[in-house]
């Protein structure tokens, strides 16, 4: 119906605002599998993935990822899985740890998860493009936000961000022993002026599908510490090293270069992106084709967390028909779930009234 949405470890109905089901305990991330009532979920503190049936949350299979190493800073005890992303219209998923990315597939009448390929960014051929803690000014992870995409030829493309603002594209072979190499790198985000010890890390990314029948128009949408949103053509060649377009989405003006952006979500059917910052207490929506702001909604007062006044957005996802589900952890009503219904995007730059 386009109204149910999986966010955090719960399934919600966006129309009624009711929770439909709970996922297994200790779930920190989840990815739904295209064309199946299945999702893969897991915890930040282990390498175990669970295949669950939606919307009941029943576990149908578990997979322990092999050969995970110590976390670079020694915390969390092991190199836990940080995110799982699914490719649109594909049965494949990508499970990402601090230093590895596992290509997963789901198959069988009794569905099971299996590992197709492992990318280790400590490999000498990749290490220089994925700096570790010392090289990335204290950041623990080699791999930043990631995405998985299937091109017009049916090839799986892994999109992995590094800690210095660059996005790397890799074609994933069908056999484990074949080598994985970067064929394209895009400089998506830059270090903020005046911040000598900070790199322009990519903070969040999402795939935009303007027309599902035409893969050539698909794009990657990223936001970063430089406060900008970048639109990157997914089907570009090795010579396409810059975004198609990029603009500031935080602060009060284009000249404000001190406010980072932390979260992005994309509604492909409307061509609209949501952006949010921990340093601001508003949701902003943008027309991805023009870079024009189409709606701004205040989200409430910020909380005082760890010595900082900030609005921590935990999850943000669109339903198929354009309703944004948004959770945060530390405002005055913590925790909250907010539903914002876009409807048809207006042609002007006037804010619209949100339905919560």
PDB file of C-alpha atoms in Angstrom, residues 7-320:
ATOM      1  CA  UNK A   7      12.370   2.218  10.793  1.00  0.00           C
ATOM      2  CA  UNK A   8      14.808   1.365  13.553  1.00  0.00           C
ATOM      3  CA  UNK A   9      13.655  -2.024  14.845  1.00  0.00           C
ATOM      4  CA  UNK A  10       9.930  -1.459  14.338  1.00  0.00           C
ATOM      5  CA  UNK A  11       7.293  -1.585  11.586  1.00  0.00           C
ATOM      6  CA  UNK A  12       4.899   1.371  11.517  1.00  0.00           C
ATOM      7  CA  UNK A  13       1.794   2.304   9.562  1.00  0.00           C
ATOM      8  CA  UNK A  14       2.381   5.839   8.342  1.00  0.00           C
ATOM      9  CA  UNK A  15      -1.316   6.555   7.746  1.00  0.00           C
ATOM     10  CA  UNK A  16      -2.600   5.628  11.202  1.00  0.00           C
ATOM     11  CA  UNK A  17       0.598   6.324  13.145  1.00  0.00           C
ATOM     12  CA  UNK A  18       0.348   2.901  14.788  1.00  0.00           C
ATOM     13  CA  UNK A  19       3.172   0.455  15.347  1.00  0.00           C
ATOM     14  CA  UNK A  20       2.469  -2.765  13.433  1.00  0.00           C
ATOM     15  CA  UNK A  21       5.189  -5.063  14.750  1.00  0.00           C
ATOM     16  CA  UNK A  22       8.499  -5.291  16.600  1.00  0.00           C
ATOM     17  CA  UNK A  23      11.656  -6.753  15.159  1.00  0.00           C
ATOM     18  CA  UNK A  24      13.995  -8.998  17.191  1.00  0.00           C
ATOM     19  CA  UNK A  25      15.697  -7.321  20.206  1.00  0.00           C
ATOM     20  CA  UNK A  26      18.972  -5.385  19.926  1.00  0.00           C
ATOM     21  CA  UNK A  27      18.371  -4.322  16.324  1.00  0.00           C
ATOM     22  CA  UNK A  28      20.253  -1.189  15.271  1.00  0.00           C
ATOM     23  CA  UNK A  29      19.896  -1.366  11.485  1.00  0.00           C
ATOM     24  CA  UNK A  30      17.715  -3.056   8.896  1.00  0.00           C
ATOM     25  CA  UNK A  31      17.408  -3.381   5.118  1.00  0.00           C
ATOM     26  CA  UNK A  32      14.361  -4.678   3.267  1.00  0.00           C
ATOM     27  CA  UNK A  33      14.798  -7.075   0.351  1.00  0.00           C
ATOM     28  CA  UNK A  34      13.167  -6.048  -2.930  1.00  0.00           C
ATOM     29  CA  UNK A  35      10.260  -8.218  -4.060  1.00  0.00           C
ATOM     30  CA  UNK A  36      10.055 -10.214  -0.824  1.00  0.00           C
ATOM     31  CA  UNK A  37       8.494  -9.753   2.602  1.00  0.00           C
ATOM     32  CA  UNK A  38      11.925 -10.177   4.153  1.00  0.00           C
ATOM     33  CA  UNK A  39      14.494  -7.952   5.809  1.00  0.00           C
ATOM     34  CA  UNK A  40      18.027  -8.342   7.167  1.00  0.00           C
ATOM     35  CA  UNK A  41      18.754  -6.839  10.555  1.00  0.00           C
ATOM     36  CA  UNK A  42      21.537  -6.814  13.130  1.00  0.00           C
ATOM     37  CA  UNK A  43      23.287  -5.089  15.999  1.00  0.00           C
ATOM     38  CA  UNK A  44      26.242  -2.699  16.110  1.00  0.00           C
ATOM     39  CA  UNK A  45      27.865  -4.986  18.682  1.00  0.00           C
ATOM     40  CA  UNK A  46      28.160  -8.257  16.756  1.00  0.00           C
ATOM     41  CA  UNK A  47      28.767  -9.760  13.331  1.00  0.00           C
ATOM     42  CA  UNK A  48      25.533 -11.787  13.350  1.00  0.00           C
ATOM     43  CA  UNK A  49      22.853 -10.993  10.779  1.00  0.00           C
ATOM     44  CA  UNK A  50      19.241 -12.126  11.034  1.00  0.00           C
ATOM     45  CA  UNK A  51      16.868 -12.739   8.137  1.00  0.00           C
ATOM     46  CA  UNK A  52      13.370 -11.891   9.351  1.00  0.00           C
ATOM     47  CA  UNK A  53       9.875 -12.205   7.922  1.00  0.00           C
ATOM     48  CA  UNK A  54       7.858  -8.986   7.614  1.00  0.00           C
ATOM     49  CA  UNK A  55       5.826  -7.643   9.201  1.00  0.00           C
ATOM     50  CA  UNK A  56       5.846 -10.185  12.067  1.00  0.00           C
ATOM     51  CA  UNK A  57       9.577 -10.009  12.780  1.00  0.00           C
ATOM     52  CA  UNK A  58       9.980 -13.786  12.906  1.00  0.00           C
ATOM     53  CA  UNK A  59      13.613 -14.884  12.452  1.00  0.00           C
ATOM     54  CA  UNK A  60      13.905 -17.388   9.575  1.00  0.00           C
ATOM     55  CA  UNK A  61      17.715 -17.598   9.281  1.00  0.00           C
ATOM     56  CA  UNK A  62      20.892 -16.330  10.956  1.00  0.00           C
ATOM     57  CA  UNK A  63      24.361 -15.768   9.491  1.00  0.00           C
ATOM     58  CA  UNK A  64      27.596 -15.082  11.383  1.00  0.00           C
ATOM     59  CA  UNK A  65      30.038 -13.086   9.273  1.00  0.00           C
ATOM     60  CA  UNK A  66      33.519 -14.666   9.326  1.00  0.00           C
ATOM     61  CA  UNK A  67      36.967 -13.309  10.174  1.00  0.00           C
ATOM     62  CA  UNK A  68      35.946 -10.033  11.779  1.00  0.00           C
ATOM     63  CA  UNK A  69      38.866  -8.223  13.377  1.00  0.00           C
ATOM     64  CA  UNK A  70      39.372  -6.016  16.411  1.00  0.00           C
ATOM     65  CA  UNK A  71      37.797  -2.556  16.185  1.00  0.00           C
ATOM     66  CA  UNK A  72      40.555  -0.052  15.277  1.00  0.00           C
ATOM     67  CA  UNK A  73      40.137   1.822  18.575  1.00  0.00           C
ATOM     68  CA  UNK A  74      39.714  -1.322  20.662  1.00  0.00           C
ATOM     69  CA  UNK A  75      36.125  -0.562  21.690  1.00  0.00           C
ATOM     70  CA  UNK A  76      33.034  -2.646  20.926  1.00  0.00           C
ATOM     71  CA  UNK A  77      35.344  -5.694  21.339  1.00  0.00           C
ATOM     72  CA  UNK A  78      35.042  -6.776  17.698  1.00  0.00           C
ATOM     73  CA  UNK A  79      34.574  -5.283  14.269  1.00  0.00           C
ATOM     74  CA  UNK A  80      30.781  -5.221  14.305  1.00  0.00           C
ATOM     75  CA  UNK A  81      28.536  -4.655  11.300  1.00  0.00           C
ATOM     76  CA  UNK A  82      27.740  -0.945  11.022  1.00  0.00           C
ATOM     77  CA  UNK A  83      25.123  -1.009   8.275  1.00  0.00           C
ATOM     78  CA  UNK A  84      23.276  -3.214   5.814  1.00  0.00           C
ATOM     79  CA  UNK A  85      22.021  -1.736   2.538  1.00  0.00           C
ATOM     80  CA  UNK A  86      19.874  -3.295  -0.169  1.00  0.00           C
ATOM     81  CA  UNK A  87      19.978  -2.719  -3.900  1.00  0.00           C
ATOM     82  CA  UNK A  88      16.689  -1.462  -5.399  1.00  0.00           C
ATOM     83  CA  UNK A  89      14.923  -4.189  -7.414  1.00  0.00           C
ATOM     84  CA  UNK A  90      17.572  -6.779  -6.458  1.00  0.00           C
ATOM     85  CA  UNK A  91      17.872  -9.721  -4.037  1.00  0.00           C
ATOM     86  CA  UNK A  92      21.413  -8.644  -3.080  1.00  0.00           C
ATOM     87  CA  UNK A  93      22.525  -6.771   0.022  1.00  0.00           C
ATOM     88  CA  UNK A  94      25.754  -5.243   1.289  1.00  0.00           C
ATOM     89  CA  UNK A  95      26.793  -5.677   4.938  1.00  0.00           C
ATOM     90  CA  UNK A  96      29.478  -3.173   5.944  1.00  0.00           C
ATOM     91  CA  UNK A  97      31.874  -3.336   8.899  1.00  0.00           C
ATOM     92  CA  UNK A  98      34.666  -0.909   9.759  1.00  0.00           C
ATOM     93  CA  UNK A  99      37.020  -2.434   7.210  1.00  0.00           C
ATOM     94  CA  UNK A 100      35.043  -4.931   5.132  1.00  0.00           C
ATOM     95  CA  UNK A 101      31.982  -5.075   2.891  1.00  0.00           C
ATOM     96  CA  UNK A 102      30.186  -8.392   2.348  1.00  0.00           C
ATOM     97  CA  UNK A 103      27.966  -8.955  -0.684  1.00  0.00           C
ATOM     98  CA  UNK A 104      25.045 -11.127   0.448  1.00  0.00           C
ATOM     99  CA  UNK A 105      22.299 -12.949  -1.431  1.00  0.00           C
ATOM    100  CA  UNK A 106      19.034 -14.578  -0.356  1.00  0.00           C
ATOM    101  CA  UNK A 107      17.963 -17.824  -1.987  1.00  0.00           C
ATOM    102  CA  UNK A 108      16.074 -21.084  -1.470  1.00  0.00           C
ATOM    103  CA  UNK A 109      12.487 -22.079  -0.791  1.00  0.00           C
ATOM    104  CA  UNK A 110      13.332 -21.747   2.883  1.00  0.00           C
ATOM    105  CA  UNK A 111      15.153 -18.406   2.520  1.00  0.00           C
ATOM    106  CA  UNK A 112      18.746 -18.312   3.668  1.00  0.00           C
ATOM    107  CA  UNK A 113      21.501 -15.695   3.667  1.00  0.00           C
ATOM    108  CA  UNK A 114      24.814 -16.512   2.008  1.00  0.00           C
ATOM    109  CA  UNK A 115      28.040 -14.594   1.364  1.00  0.00           C
ATOM    110  CA  UNK A 116      28.892 -14.063  -2.302  1.00  0.00           C
ATOM    111  CA  UNK A 117      31.926 -11.800  -1.951  1.00  0.00           C
ATOM    112  CA  UNK A 118      34.036  -9.971   0.636  1.00  0.00           C
ATOM    113  CA  UNK A 119      35.789  -6.638   0.025  1.00  0.00           C
ATOM    114  CA  UNK A 120      38.620  -5.874   2.472  1.00  0.00           C
ATOM    115  CA  UNK A 121      39.723  -2.244   2.232  1.00  0.00           C
ATOM    116  CA  UNK A 122      42.996  -3.088   3.990  1.00  0.00           C
ATOM    117  CA  UNK A 123      43.995  -4.811   0.755  1.00  0.00           C
ATOM    118  CA  UNK A 124      47.039  -2.907  -0.590  1.00  0.00           C
ATOM    119  CA  UNK A 125      45.143  -2.103  -3.792  1.00  0.00           C
ATOM    120  CA  UNK A 126      42.408  -0.318  -1.788  1.00  0.00           C
ATOM    121  CA  UNK A 127      44.091   0.821   1.435  1.00  0.00           C
ATOM    122  CA  UNK A 128      45.268   4.204   0.123  1.00  0.00           C
ATOM    123  CA  UNK A 129      41.685   5.154  -0.757  1.00  0.00           C
ATOM    124  CA  UNK A 130      40.285   4.209   2.669  1.00  0.00           C
ATOM    125  CA  UNK A 131      42.407   5.874   5.370  1.00  0.00           C
ATOM    126  CA  UNK A 132      42.356   4.436   8.891  1.00  0.00           C
ATOM    127  CA  UNK A 133      42.108   6.196  12.261  1.00  0.00           C
ATOM    128  CA  UNK A 134      45.456   8.032  12.152  1.00  0.00           C
ATOM    129  CA  UNK A 135      45.064   9.179   8.568  1.00  0.00           C
ATOM    130  CA  UNK A 136      41.431  10.263   9.038  1.00  0.00           C
ATOM    131  CA  UNK A 137      42.037  12.452  12.089  1.00  0.00           C
ATOM    132  CA  UNK A 138      40.776  10.087  14.735  1.00  0.00           C
ATOM    133  CA  UNK A 139      37.752   8.616  13.006  1.00  0.00           C
ATOM    134  CA  UNK A 140      37.563   4.906  13.721  1.00  0.00           C
ATOM    135  CA  UNK A 141      36.100   3.564  10.500  1.00  0.00           C
ATOM    136  CA  UNK A 142      37.797   3.028   7.189  1.00  0.00           C
ATOM    137  CA  UNK A 143      34.444   2.716   5.372  1.00  0.00           C
ATOM    138  CA  UNK A 144      31.786   5.398   5.636  1.00  0.00           C
ATOM    139  CA  UNK A 145      28.147   5.293   4.468  1.00  0.00           C
ATOM    140  CA  UNK A 146      27.582   2.834   1.617  1.00  0.00           C
ATOM    141  CA  UNK A 147      25.058   1.885  -1.067  1.00  0.00           C
ATOM    142  CA  UNK A 148      24.430  -0.970  -3.496  1.00  0.00           C
ATOM    143  CA  UNK A 149      23.146  -0.424  -7.027  1.00  0.00           C
ATOM    144  CA  UNK A 150      22.408  -2.584 -10.079  1.00  0.00           C
ATOM    145  CA  UNK A 151      23.299  -1.001 -13.434  1.00  0.00           C
ATOM    146  CA  UNK A 152      21.613  -1.442 -16.830  1.00  0.00           C
ATOM    147  CA  UNK A 153      23.788  -4.496 -17.566  1.00  0.00           C
ATOM    148  CA  UNK A 154      22.644  -6.209 -14.371  1.00  0.00           C
ATOM    149  CA  UNK A 155      26.019  -5.745 -12.647  1.00  0.00           C
ATOM    150  CA  UNK A 156      26.128  -5.066  -8.902  1.00  0.00           C
ATOM    151  CA  UNK A 157      27.945  -1.826  -8.037  1.00  0.00           C
ATOM    152  CA  UNK A 158      29.183  -1.178  -4.495  1.00  0.00           C
ATOM    153  CA  UNK A 159      29.388   2.495  -3.554  1.00  0.00           C
ATOM    154  CA  UNK A 160      31.619   3.055  -0.513  1.00  0.00           C
ATOM    155  CA  UNK A 161      32.457   6.409   1.044  1.00  0.00           C
ATOM    156  CA  UNK A 162      35.844   7.018   2.615  1.00  0.00           C
ATOM    157  CA  UNK A 163      36.601   9.340   5.519  1.00  0.00           C
ATOM    158  CA  UNK A 164      37.977  12.131   3.326  1.00  0.00           C
ATOM    159  CA  UNK A 165      34.795  13.061   1.471  1.00  0.00           C
ATOM    160  CA  UNK A 166      35.239  10.787  -1.535  1.00  0.00           C
ATOM    161  CA  UNK A 167      32.835   8.181  -2.919  1.00  0.00           C
ATOM    162  CA  UNK A 168      34.325   5.084  -4.581  1.00  0.00           C
ATOM    163  CA  UNK A 169      32.569   2.866  -7.142  1.00  0.00           C
ATOM    164  CA  UNK A 170      33.394  -0.850  -7.544  1.00  0.00           C
ATOM    165  CA  UNK A 171      31.951  -3.483  -9.869  1.00  0.00           C
ATOM    166  CA  UNK A 172      31.334  -6.658  -7.899  1.00  0.00           C
ATOM    167  CA  UNK A 173      32.303  -9.911  -9.642  1.00  0.00           C
ATOM    168  CA  UNK A 174      30.126 -13.008  -9.388  1.00  0.00           C
ATOM    169  CA  UNK A 175      32.961 -15.207  -8.105  1.00  0.00           C
ATOM    170  CA  UNK A 176      34.798 -14.796  -4.814  1.00  0.00           C
ATOM    171  CA  UNK A 177      38.300 -15.182  -6.247  1.00  0.00           C
ATOM    172  CA  UNK A 178      37.955 -12.366  -8.770  1.00  0.00           C
ATOM    173  CA  UNK A 179      39.577  -9.116  -7.720  1.00  0.00           C
ATOM    174  CA  UNK A 180      37.589  -6.013  -6.848  1.00  0.00           C
ATOM    175  CA  UNK A 181      38.966  -2.685  -8.019  1.00  0.00           C
ATOM    176  CA  UNK A 182      37.819   0.922  -7.868  1.00  0.00           C
ATOM    177  CA  UNK A 183      36.865   2.118 -11.343  1.00  0.00           C
ATOM    178  CA  UNK A 184      35.572   5.575 -10.402  1.00  0.00           C
ATOM    179  CA  UNK A 185      36.037   8.088  -7.583  1.00  0.00           C
ATOM    180  CA  UNK A 186      33.920  11.198  -6.989  1.00  0.00           C
ATOM    181  CA  UNK A 187      34.967  14.028  -4.679  1.00  0.00           C
ATOM    182  CA  UNK A 188      31.601  14.650  -3.033  1.00  0.00           C
ATOM    183  CA  UNK A 189      32.394  16.738   0.066  1.00  0.00           C
ATOM    184  CA  UNK A 190      35.201  19.009   1.225  1.00  0.00           C
ATOM    185  CA  UNK A 191      36.665  19.951   4.567  1.00  0.00           C
ATOM    186  CA  UNK A 192      34.992  22.974   6.126  1.00  0.00           C
ATOM    187  CA  UNK A 193      37.126  26.141   5.873  1.00  0.00           C
ATOM    188  CA  UNK A 194      39.135  26.841   9.009  1.00  0.00           C
ATOM    189  CA  UNK A 195      38.910  23.242  10.280  1.00  0.00           C
ATOM    190  CA  UNK A 196      42.481  22.001   9.860  1.00  0.00           C
ATOM    191  CA  UNK A 197      41.931  18.714  11.696  1.00  0.00           C
ATOM    192  CA  UNK A 198      38.674  17.708  10.061  1.00  0.00           C
ATOM    193  CA  UNK A 199      38.119  15.983   6.753  1.00  0.00           C
ATOM    194  CA  UNK A 200      34.996  16.398   4.631  1.00  0.00           C
ATOM    195  CA  UNK A 201      33.409  13.118   5.593  1.00  0.00           C
ATOM    196  CA  UNK A 202      30.278  11.801   3.897  1.00  0.00           C
ATOM    197  CA  UNK A 203      27.649  11.417   6.627  1.00  0.00           C
ATOM    198  CA  UNK A 204      24.705   9.778   4.834  1.00  0.00           C
ATOM    199  CA  UNK A 205      23.659   8.640   1.349  1.00  0.00           C
ATOM    200  CA  UNK A 206      20.583   7.368  -0.511  1.00  0.00           C
ATOM    201  CA  UNK A 207      19.722   6.275  -4.050  1.00  0.00           C
ATOM    202  CA  UNK A 208      17.351   8.321  -6.218  1.00  0.00           C
ATOM    203  CA  UNK A 209      15.475   6.486  -9.002  1.00  0.00           C
ATOM    204  CA  UNK A 210      13.674   9.118 -11.139  1.00  0.00           C
ATOM    205  CA  UNK A 211      12.370   6.434 -13.523  1.00  0.00           C
ATOM    206  CA  UNK A 212      12.560   2.778 -12.507  1.00  0.00           C
ATOM    207  CA  UNK A 213      12.451   1.666 -16.144  1.00  0.00           C
ATOM    208  CA  UNK A 214      15.534   3.780 -16.978  1.00  0.00           C
ATOM    209  CA  UNK A 215      18.590   2.969 -14.855  1.00  0.00           C
ATOM    210  CA  UNK A 216      20.707   5.528 -16.690  1.00  0.00           C
ATOM    211  CA  UNK A 217      18.999   8.338 -14.754  1.00  0.00           C
ATOM    212  CA  UNK A 218      19.623   6.849 -11.298  1.00  0.00           C
ATOM    213  CA  UNK A 219      21.625   9.034  -8.944  1.00  0.00           C
ATOM    214  CA  UNK A 220      23.330   8.889  -5.579  1.00  0.00           C
ATOM    215  CA  UNK A 221      22.422  11.614  -3.071  1.00  0.00           C
ATOM    216  CA  UNK A 222      24.916  12.345  -0.279  1.00  0.00           C
ATOM    217  CA  UNK A 223      25.277  14.854   2.554  1.00  0.00           C
ATOM    218  CA  UNK A 224      28.424  15.676   4.487  1.00  0.00           C
ATOM    219  CA  UNK A 225      30.225  17.640   7.165  1.00  0.00           C
ATOM    220  CA  UNK A 226      30.562  20.536   4.731  1.00  0.00           C
ATOM    221  CA  UNK A 227      26.787  21.084   5.028  1.00  0.00           C
ATOM    222  CA  UNK A 228      26.147  20.335   1.371  1.00  0.00           C
ATOM    223  CA  UNK A 229      23.994  17.890  -0.567  1.00  0.00           C
ATOM    224  CA  UNK A 230      25.543  16.313  -3.668  1.00  0.00           C
ATOM    225  CA  UNK A 231      23.758  14.572  -6.542  1.00  0.00           C
ATOM    226  CA  UNK A 232      26.026  12.055  -8.294  1.00  0.00           C
ATOM    227  CA  UNK A 233      25.131  10.177 -11.493  1.00  0.00           C
ATOM    228  CA  UNK A 234      25.413   6.473 -10.690  1.00  0.00           C
ATOM    229  CA  UNK A 235      25.986   5.503 -14.312  1.00  0.00           C
ATOM    230  CA  UNK A 236      28.937   7.834 -14.828  1.00  0.00           C
ATOM    231  CA  UNK A 237      32.329   6.828 -16.186  1.00  0.00           C
ATOM    232  CA  UNK A 238      35.777   7.015 -14.630  1.00  0.00           C
ATOM    233  CA  UNK A 239      36.100  10.555 -16.005  1.00  0.00           C
ATOM    234  CA  UNK A 240      33.063  11.782 -14.045  1.00  0.00           C
ATOM    235  CA  UNK A 241      34.798  12.780 -10.815  1.00  0.00           C
ATOM    236  CA  UNK A 242      32.456  15.537  -9.611  1.00  0.00           C
ATOM    237  CA  UNK A 243      28.779  15.650  -8.615  1.00  0.00           C
ATOM    238  CA  UNK A 244      26.187  16.655 -11.200  1.00  0.00           C
ATOM    239  CA  UNK A 245      25.089  19.373  -8.795  1.00  0.00           C
ATOM    240  CA  UNK A 246      25.786  20.344  -5.196  1.00  0.00           C
ATOM    241  CA  UNK A 247      24.359  22.970  -2.869  1.00  0.00           C
ATOM    242  CA  UNK A 248      24.270  23.989   0.788  1.00  0.00           C
ATOM    243  CA  UNK A 249      21.383  22.572   2.812  1.00  0.00           C
ATOM    244  CA  UNK A 250      22.270  23.834   6.305  1.00  0.00           C
ATOM    245  CA  UNK A 251      22.727  27.253   7.859  1.00  0.00           C
ATOM    246  CA  UNK A 252      20.882  30.419   7.036  1.00  0.00           C
ATOM    247  CA  UNK A 253      22.718  31.228   3.816  1.00  0.00           C
ATOM    248  CA  UNK A 254      24.974  29.742   1.153  1.00  0.00           C
ATOM    249  CA  UNK A 255      27.885  31.512   2.853  1.00  0.00           C
ATOM    250  CA  UNK A 256      27.365  29.636   6.145  1.00  0.00           C
ATOM    251  CA  UNK A 257      30.059  26.971   6.029  1.00  0.00           C
ATOM    252  CA  UNK A 258      30.132  25.929   9.681  1.00  0.00           C
ATOM    253  CA  UNK A 259      26.975  23.797   9.976  1.00  0.00           C
ATOM    254  CA  UNK A 260      27.327  20.113   8.984  1.00  0.00           C
ATOM    255  CA  UNK A 261      24.547  17.925   7.588  1.00  0.00           C
ATOM    256  CA  UNK A 262      24.067  14.462   9.072  1.00  0.00           C
ATOM    257  CA  UNK A 263      21.086  12.724   7.460  1.00  0.00           C
ATOM    258  CA  UNK A 264      19.443  12.401   4.035  1.00  0.00           C
ATOM    259  CA  UNK A 265      16.444  10.409   2.787  1.00  0.00           C
ATOM    260  CA  UNK A 266      15.037  10.359  -0.759  1.00  0.00           C
ATOM    261  CA  UNK A 267      11.509   9.973  -2.119  1.00  0.00           C
ATOM    262  CA  UNK A 268      12.081   8.782  -5.692  1.00  0.00           C
ATOM    263  CA  UNK A 269       8.446   9.131  -6.757  1.00  0.00           C
ATOM    264  CA  UNK A 270       8.465  12.868  -5.978  1.00  0.00           C
ATOM    265  CA  UNK A 271      12.145  13.594  -6.673  1.00  0.00           C
ATOM    266  CA  UNK A 272      12.505  15.118  -3.212  1.00  0.00           C
ATOM    267  CA  UNK A 273      15.196  14.742  -0.549  1.00  0.00           C
ATOM    268  CA  UNK A 274      14.917  15.328   3.196  1.00  0.00           C
ATOM    269  CA  UNK A 275      17.988  16.712   4.987  1.00  0.00           C
ATOM    270  CA  UNK A 276      18.600  17.077   8.698  1.00  0.00           C
ATOM    271  CA  UNK A 277      21.412  18.286  10.939  1.00  0.00           C
ATOM    272  CA  UNK A 278      22.178  17.648  14.599  1.00  0.00           C
ATOM    273  CA  UNK A 279      22.914  21.357  14.849  1.00  0.00           C
ATOM    274  CA  UNK A 280      19.452  22.414  13.649  1.00  0.00           C
ATOM    275  CA  UNK A 281      15.918  21.547  14.741  1.00  0.00           C
ATOM    276  CA  UNK A 282      14.188  21.583  11.359  1.00  0.00           C
ATOM    277  CA  UNK A 283      13.426  19.208   8.524  1.00  0.00           C
ATOM    278  CA  UNK A 284      14.149  20.638   5.079  1.00  0.00           C
ATOM    279  CA  UNK A 285      12.949  19.197   1.758  1.00  0.00           C
ATOM    280  CA  UNK A 286      14.618  19.829  -1.596  1.00  0.00           C
ATOM    281  CA  UNK A 287      13.731  19.353  -5.259  1.00  0.00           C
ATOM    282  CA  UNK A 288      16.610  17.191  -6.471  1.00  0.00           C
ATOM    283  CA  UNK A 289      16.256  18.302 -10.100  1.00  0.00           C
ATOM    284  CA  UNK A 290      16.641  22.009  -9.345  1.00  0.00           C
ATOM    285  CA  UNK A 291      18.241  22.265  -5.916  1.00  0.00           C
ATOM    286  CA  UNK A 292      15.315  24.421  -4.802  1.00  0.00           C
ATOM    287  CA  UNK A 293      13.926  24.228  -1.290  1.00  0.00           C
ATOM    288  CA  UNK A 294      10.279  23.197  -1.394  1.00  0.00           C
ATOM    289  CA  UNK A 295       9.389  22.855   2.282  1.00  0.00           C
ATOM    290  CA  UNK A 296      10.764  23.555   5.752  1.00  0.00           C
ATOM    291  CA  UNK A 297       9.288  22.188   8.982  1.00  0.00           C
ATOM    292  CA  UNK A 298      10.366  22.990  12.526  1.00  0.00           C
ATOM    293  CA  UNK A 299      10.782  19.835  14.601  1.00  0.00           C
ATOM    294  CA  UNK A 300      10.702  21.183  18.148  1.00  0.00           C
ATOM    295  CA  UNK A 301      13.295  22.269  20.702  1.00  0.00           C
ATOM    296  CA  UNK A 302      16.719  20.722  20.792  1.00  0.00           C
ATOM    297  CA  UNK A 303      17.876  18.687  23.784  1.00  0.00           C
ATOM    298  CA  UNK A 304      21.054  19.101  25.824  1.00  0.00           C
ATOM    299  CA  UNK A 305      23.070  15.964  25.152  1.00  0.00           C
ATOM    300  CA  UNK A 306      26.699  15.229  26.078  1.00  0.00           C
ATOM    301  CA  UNK A 307      27.391  18.913  26.658  1.00  0.00           C
ATOM    302  CA  UNK A 308      25.930  19.932  23.290  1.00  0.00           C
ATOM    303  CA  UNK A 309      22.616  21.453  22.323  1.00  0.00           C
ATOM    304  CA  UNK A 310      21.548  19.344  19.366  1.00  0.00           C
ATOM    305  CA  UNK A 311      18.652  17.546  17.694  1.00  0.00           C
ATOM    306  CA  UNK A 312      19.772  13.949  17.129  1.00  0.00           C
ATOM    307  CA  UNK A 313      17.992  12.368  14.166  1.00  0.00           C
ATOM    308  CA  UNK A 314      18.246   8.610  14.545  1.00  0.00           C
ATOM    309  CA  UNK A 315      16.370   7.340  11.474  1.00  0.00           C
ATOM    310  CA  UNK A 316      14.633   8.925   8.503  1.00  0.00           C
ATOM    311  CA  UNK A 317      12.851   6.954   5.772  1.00  0.00           C
ATOM    312  CA  UNK A 318      10.204   7.674   3.132  1.00  0.00           C
ATOM    313  CA  UNK A 319       7.256   5.459   2.321  1.00  0.00           C
ATOM    314  CA  UNK A 320       6.637   4.778  -1.380  1.00  0.00           C
TER     315      UNK A 320
END
